[in-house]
Amino acid sequence: LEAGNPGGCADHMDVPLTTDQRGQPRLRDGNNDGISRCDIGAFESAYPAPADPGSPNWYVATTGNDANSCMVTTAPCRTINGALNKAGSGDHVYVTAAAYLGTGTEVVLVQKDVYLSGGWNSTFTAQSGVTSISGAKARRDITLVAGKRLQLDHFTLASGYSSTSGGAILMGNRARLILINLTVQDGKSPTGAGIDLGDYGGLWVYNSLLKTNIATGDGGAIRSGEAGIIYIENSTLDGNRAENGGGIFAVDYDTLITL
């Protein structure tokens, strides 16, 4: 990652390369250090841009009501999905440090580009705790649909379950996910018990812990579909188990993994 020539990418004949094998542009800033360098290999990584700080804010608390406006701290939504249904692409959703459960297939369904920030106190003036999303061993914690981008910080995702894939988090094809100060634990599913990336997905993990996720097939902590991008920094994968790849399993050699 970003170990090539800062002046540009070129093939063996020194012909400039402006795209990688998937058609993504080169050069790109793959690790968010402000410097764009060519990645070594056939694929170029890219750190997804953070949510626009000028976007509208939405608020969630266990004392709230989804019928509220949810746009002021004194009238929050009751559920994360309630706020997501109101939010637009690129918006921020702030969630108090409490436990959030759900019904159906998943606790949280993300169908647009959003920023979810947890761990806030009851007045949303200090980020002093951690928000828990729990599937309670009955459902998935989060589903991120294909092609969408989600940034999560200060959450614990616990006891997610799926009978198919993605115990804690299921990502659709070409989805992008950024995890900051997160714990993903005790997820269970046949594949990708912690996180299951669809084809051409991107996952960036910072200052986080993925532990004791158990898959009966591939990928205890993380499973990647075709040509995925996985970047992990200052994070720990511990006690995850699977038949193949207790830590990380990639279905083919096209996946770019940077630790």
Short mmCIF file of C-alpha atoms in Angstrom, two decimals:
data_model
loop_
_atom_site.label_atom_id
_atom_site.label_comp_id
_atom_site.label_asym_id
_atom_site.label_seq_id
_atom_site.Cartn_x
_atom_site.Cartn_y
_atom_site.Cartn_z
CA LEU A 1 0.00 0.00 0.00
CA GLU A 2 1.43 3.38 -1.11
CA ALA A 3 4.89 1.88 -1.52
CA GLY A 4 5.36 2.84 -5.16
CA ASN A 5 6.62 5.88 -7.01
CA PRO A 6 4.94 9.13 -5.84
CA GLY A 7 5.42 10.48 -9.34
CA GLY A 8 3.00 8.00 -10.85
CA CYS A 9 2.31 4.41 -11.85
CA ALA A 10 3.83 2.79 -14.93
CA ASP A 11 3.97 -0.62 -16.53
CA HIS A 12 7.11 -2.60 -17.39
CA MET A 13 7.59 -0.41 -20.48
CA ASP A 14 7.32 2.79 -18.37
CA VAL A 15 3.97 3.59 -19.95
CA PRO A 16 1.91 5.63 -17.43
CA LEU A 17 -1.02 3.78 -15.83
CA THR A 18 -3.99 5.98 -14.96
CA THR A 19 -6.29 3.14 -13.85
CA ASP A 20 -5.86 -0.23 -12.14
CA GLN A 21 -7.14 -3.58 -13.42
CA ARG A 22 -10.61 -2.84 -12.02
CA GLY A 23 -10.79 0.55 -13.70
CA GLN A 24 -10.23 2.54 -10.50
CA PRO A 25 -8.12 5.70 -10.94
CA ARG A 26 -4.44 5.86 -9.99
CA LEU A 27 -2.92 7.64 -8.00
CA ARG A 28 -5.07 7.67 -4.84
CA ASP A 29 -4.45 8.36 -1.16
CA GLY A 30 -4.86 4.83 0.21
CA ASN A 31 -4.06 5.46 3.88
CA ASN A 32 -5.37 8.99 4.41
CA ASP A 33 -1.95 10.55 5.05
CA GLY A 34 -2.47 13.33 2.53
CA ILE A 35 0.00 11.85 0.03
CA SER A 36 -1.07 9.96 -3.06
CA ARG A 37 1.33 7.20 -4.07
CA CYS A 38 1.07 4.27 -6.41
CA ASP A 39 0.23 0.98 -4.68
CA ILE A 40 2.35 -2.04 -5.56
CA GLY A 41 0.31 -4.58 -7.48
CA ALA A 42 -2.64 -4.61 -9.84
CA PHE A 43 -5.13 -2.80 -7.61
CA GLU A 44 -5.21 0.68 -6.15
CA SER A 45 -6.61 1.22 -2.66
CA ALA A 46 -8.47 4.35 -1.62
CA TYR A 47 -9.46 5.64 1.82
CA PRO A 48 -13.13 6.67 1.53
CA ALA A 49 -13.75 10.34 2.19
CA PRO A 50 -15.31 11.11 5.59
CA ALA A 51 -18.84 12.38 5.80
CA ASP A 52 -19.34 16.05 4.97
CA PRO A 53 -19.19 18.03 8.26
CA GLY A 54 -21.83 20.36 6.83
CA SER A 55 -24.36 17.57 6.44
CA PRO A 56 -27.46 17.49 8.68
CA ASN A 57 -27.22 15.84 12.09
CA TRP A 58 -29.65 13.27 13.48
CA TYR A 59 -29.87 12.01 17.07
CA VAL A 60 -30.80 8.69 18.65
CA ALA A 61 -31.45 7.85 22.33
CA THR A 62 -33.29 5.05 24.09
CA THR A 63 -35.53 7.74 25.61
CA GLY A 64 -36.50 9.07 22.16
CA ASN A 65 -39.33 8.41 19.74
CA ASP A 66 -39.05 7.71 16.02
CA ALA A 67 -41.97 10.10 15.49
CA ASN A 68 -39.80 12.99 16.72
CA SER A 69 -37.99 15.29 14.31
CA CYS A 70 -34.73 13.61 15.47
CA MET A 71 -32.79 16.67 14.25
CA VAL A 72 -32.37 18.26 17.69
CA THR A 73 -30.80 16.74 20.79
CA THR A 74 -33.97 17.23 22.83
CA ALA A 75 -36.15 15.26 20.39
CA PRO A 76 -34.13 12.20 19.31
CA CYS A 77 -35.29 9.08 17.55
CA ARG A 78 -35.72 5.89 19.56
CA THR A 79 -34.00 3.57 17.09
CA ILE A 80 -31.01 3.85 14.79
CA ASN A 81 -33.14 2.70 11.87
CA GLY A 82 -35.63 5.43 12.67
CA ALA A 83 -32.92 8.06 12.22
CA LEU A 84 -31.50 6.36 9.13
CA ASN A 85 -34.92 6.42 7.50
CA LYS A 86 -34.99 10.20 7.91
CA ALA A 87 -31.33 10.88 7.08
CA GLY A 88 -30.01 11.70 3.64
CA SER A 89 -26.85 10.52 1.95
CA GLY A 90 -23.74 11.81 3.74
CA ASP A 91 -25.57 12.73 6.96
CA HIS A 92 -24.32 12.20 10.52
CA VAL A 93 -26.25 10.10 13.04
CA TYR A 94 -25.23 10.47 16.71
CA VAL A 95 -26.23 7.71 19.14
CA THR A 96 -26.19 7.68 22.94
CA ALA A 97 -24.12 5.16 24.89
CA ALA A 98 -26.80 2.52 25.45
CA ALA A 99 -27.79 -0.94 24.24
CA TYR A 100 -29.81 -1.19 21.03
CA LEU A 101 -31.61 -4.38 20.05
CA GLY A 102 -33.90 -5.09 17.13
CA THR A 103 -36.29 -7.39 15.31
CA GLY A 104 -36.21 -9.03 11.92
CA THR A 105 -33.09 -9.95 9.98
CA GLU A 106 -30.80 -7.26 11.41
CA VAL A 107 -30.73 -4.60 14.13
CA VAL A 108 -29.53 -1.85 11.77
CA LEU A 109 -30.12 -1.62 8.01
CA VAL A 110 -27.95 0.90 6.15
CA GLN A 111 -29.18 1.80 2.66
CA LYS A 112 -27.36 5.09 2.09
CA ASP A 113 -23.95 6.69 2.68
CA VAL A 114 -23.91 7.70 6.35
CA TYR A 115 -21.71 8.35 9.36
CA LEU A 116 -22.78 6.63 12.60
CA SER A 117 -21.14 7.96 15.76
CA GLY A 118 -21.77 6.20 19.08
CA GLY A 119 -20.88 6.62 22.72
CA TRP A 120 -22.53 10.01 23.31
CA ASN A 121 -23.96 11.14 26.65
CA SER A 122 -27.64 11.94 27.08
CA THR A 123 -27.20 15.58 26.05
CA PHE A 124 -24.91 14.79 23.12
CA THR A 125 -22.23 17.06 24.51
CA ALA A 126 -19.53 14.45 25.22
CA GLN A 127 -18.49 11.20 23.55
CA SER A 128 -17.61 9.45 26.78
CA GLY A 129 -18.88 5.89 26.32
CA VAL A 130 -19.63 3.13 23.85
CA THR A 131 -22.89 2.23 22.10
CA SER A 132 -23.84 -1.44 21.92
CA ILE A 133 -25.67 -3.01 18.99
CA SER A 134 -26.62 -6.60 19.76
CA GLY A 135 -28.27 -9.19 17.60
CA ALA A 136 -28.83 -11.20 20.80
CA LYS A 137 -27.80 -14.40 18.97
CA ALA A 138 -30.97 -14.14 16.89
CA ARG A 139 -30.15 -11.67 14.08
CA ARG A 140 -27.36 -9.81 12.36
CA ASP A 141 -26.08 -6.58 13.92
CA ILE A 142 -25.73 -4.50 10.72
CA THR A 143 -26.49 -4.95 7.03
CA LEU A 144 -24.81 -2.52 4.62
CA VAL A 145 -26.38 -2.75 1.18
CA ALA A 146 -24.44 -2.93 -2.07
CA GLY A 147 -22.54 0.13 -3.23
CA LYS A 148 -23.05 2.19 -0.06
CA ARG A 149 -20.52 3.60 2.42
CA LEU A 150 -20.73 3.49 6.20
CA GLN A 151 -18.40 4.94 8.82
CA LEU A 152 -18.79 3.69 12.41
CA ASP A 153 -17.06 4.88 15.57
CA HIS A 154 -17.39 4.05 19.28
CA PHE A 155 -19.63 1.01 18.93
CA THR A 156 -19.58 -2.55 20.21
CA LEU A 157 -21.27 -5.04 17.89
CA ALA A 158 -22.09 -8.14 19.89
CA SER A 159 -23.77 -11.53 19.48
CA GLY A 160 -24.78 -11.07 15.87
CA TYR A 161 -26.11 -14.14 14.10
CA SER A 162 -26.93 -15.14 10.55
CA SER A 163 -27.79 -18.50 9.09
CA THR A 164 -26.11 -17.48 5.80
CA SER A 165 -23.23 -14.96 6.10
CA GLY A 166 -22.12 -11.90 8.04
CA GLY A 167 -22.91 -12.57 11.69
CA ALA A 168 -22.07 -9.06 12.87
CA ILE A 169 -21.86 -7.15 9.57
CA LEU A 170 -22.89 -8.12 6.05
CA MET A 171 -21.61 -5.89 3.24
CA GLY A 172 -23.11 -5.99 -0.21
CA ASN A 173 -20.98 -5.92 -3.35
CA ARG A 174 -18.86 -2.76 -3.75
CA ALA A 175 -19.83 -1.47 -0.30
CA ARG A 176 -17.29 0.51 1.74
CA LEU A 177 -16.96 0.31 5.54
CA ILE A 178 -14.74 2.28 7.95
CA LEU A 179 -14.49 1.13 11.58
CA ILE A 180 -12.89 3.40 14.19
CA ASN A 181 -12.69 2.51 17.89
CA LEU A 182 -14.95 -0.50 17.47
CA THR A 183 -15.35 -3.94 19.01
CA VAL A 184 -16.88 -6.74 16.94
CA GLN A 185 -17.38 -9.81 19.10
CA ASP A 186 -19.22 -13.11 19.41
CA GLY A 187 -20.65 -13.11 15.91
CA LYS A 188 -21.74 -16.44 14.45
CA SER A 189 -22.54 -17.50 10.89
CA PRO A 190 -21.40 -20.04 8.30
CA THR A 191 -19.08 -17.46 6.65
CA GLY A 192 -17.75 -14.07 7.74
CA ALA A 193 -18.92 -14.39 11.34
CA GLY A 194 -17.51 -10.97 12.17
CA ILE A 195 -17.62 -9.14 8.83
CA ASP A 196 -18.52 -10.51 5.40
CA LEU A 197 -17.43 -8.36 2.44
CA GLY A 198 -19.18 -8.73 -0.87
CA ASP A 199 -17.24 -8.73 -4.13
CA TYR A 200 -15.10 -5.63 -4.74
CA GLY A 201 -15.82 -4.39 -1.20
CA GLY A 202 -13.55 -2.20 0.91
CA LEU A 203 -12.92 -2.42 4.67
CA TRP A 204 -10.79 -0.04 6.74
CA VAL A 205 -10.27 -0.88 10.44
CA TYR A 206 -8.59 1.48 12.94
CA ASN A 207 -8.03 1.12 16.70
CA SER A 208 -10.48 -1.76 16.89
CA LEU A 209 -10.89 -5.29 18.24
CA LEU A 210 -12.43 -8.27 16.46
CA LYS A 211 -12.67 -11.18 18.86
CA THR A 212 -14.33 -14.56 19.43
CA ASN A 213 -16.30 -14.57 16.19
CA ILE A 214 -17.00 -18.11 15.00
CA ALA A 215 -17.73 -19.28 11.46
CA THR A 216 -18.53 -22.88 10.62
CA GLY A 217 -17.04 -22.32 7.15
CA ASP A 218 -14.76 -19.50 5.96
CA GLY A 219 -13.63 -16.37 7.76
CA GLY A 220 -13.99 -16.16 11.52
CA ALA A 221 -13.28 -12.44 11.88
CA ILE A 222 -13.40 -11.35 8.22
CA ARG A 223 -14.31 -12.96 4.92
CA SER A 224 -13.71 -11.15 1.64
CA GLY A 225 -15.35 -11.84 -1.68
CA GLU A 226 -13.59 -11.29 -5.00
CA ALA A 227 -11.07 -8.44 -5.34
CA GLY A 228 -11.68 -6.92 -1.92
CA ILE A 229 -9.60 -4.31 -0.12
CA ILE A 230 -8.85 -4.80 3.58
CA TYR A 231 -6.74 -2.30 5.54
CA ILE A 232 -6.16 -2.86 9.27
CA GLU A 233 -4.19 -0.47 11.48
CA ASN A 234 -3.52 -0.57 15.24
CA SER A 235 -6.16 -3.25 15.71
CA THR A 236 -6.38 -6.78 17.12
CA LEU A 237 -7.96 -9.98 15.85
CA ASP A 238 -8.15 -12.44 18.74
CA GLY A 239 -9.82 -15.78 19.38
CA ASN A 240 -11.74 -15.90 16.11
CA ARG A 241 -12.39 -19.37 14.68
CA ALA A 242 -13.41 -20.91 11.37
CA GLU A 243 -12.85 -24.04 9.35
CA ASN A 244 -10.79 -21.90 6.96
CA GLY A 245 -9.21 -18.58 7.95
CA GLY A 246 -10.04 -17.94 11.58
CA GLY A 247 -8.71 -14.40 11.24
CA ILE A 248 -9.18 -13.44 7.58
CA PHE A 249 -10.29 -15.51 4.61
CA ALA A 250 -10.19 -14.25 1.01
CA VAL A 251 -11.93 -16.25 -1.70
CA ASP A 252 -9.22 -15.46 -4.29
CA TYR A 253 -5.79 -13.92 -4.76
CA ASP A 254 -7.21 -10.62 -6.04
CA THR A 255 -7.93 -9.36 -2.52
CA LEU A 256 -5.54 -6.68 -1.22
CA ILE A 257 -4.86 -7.09 2.51
CA THR A 258 -2.71 -4.57 4.39
CA LEU A 259 -1.90 -5.10 8.08
#
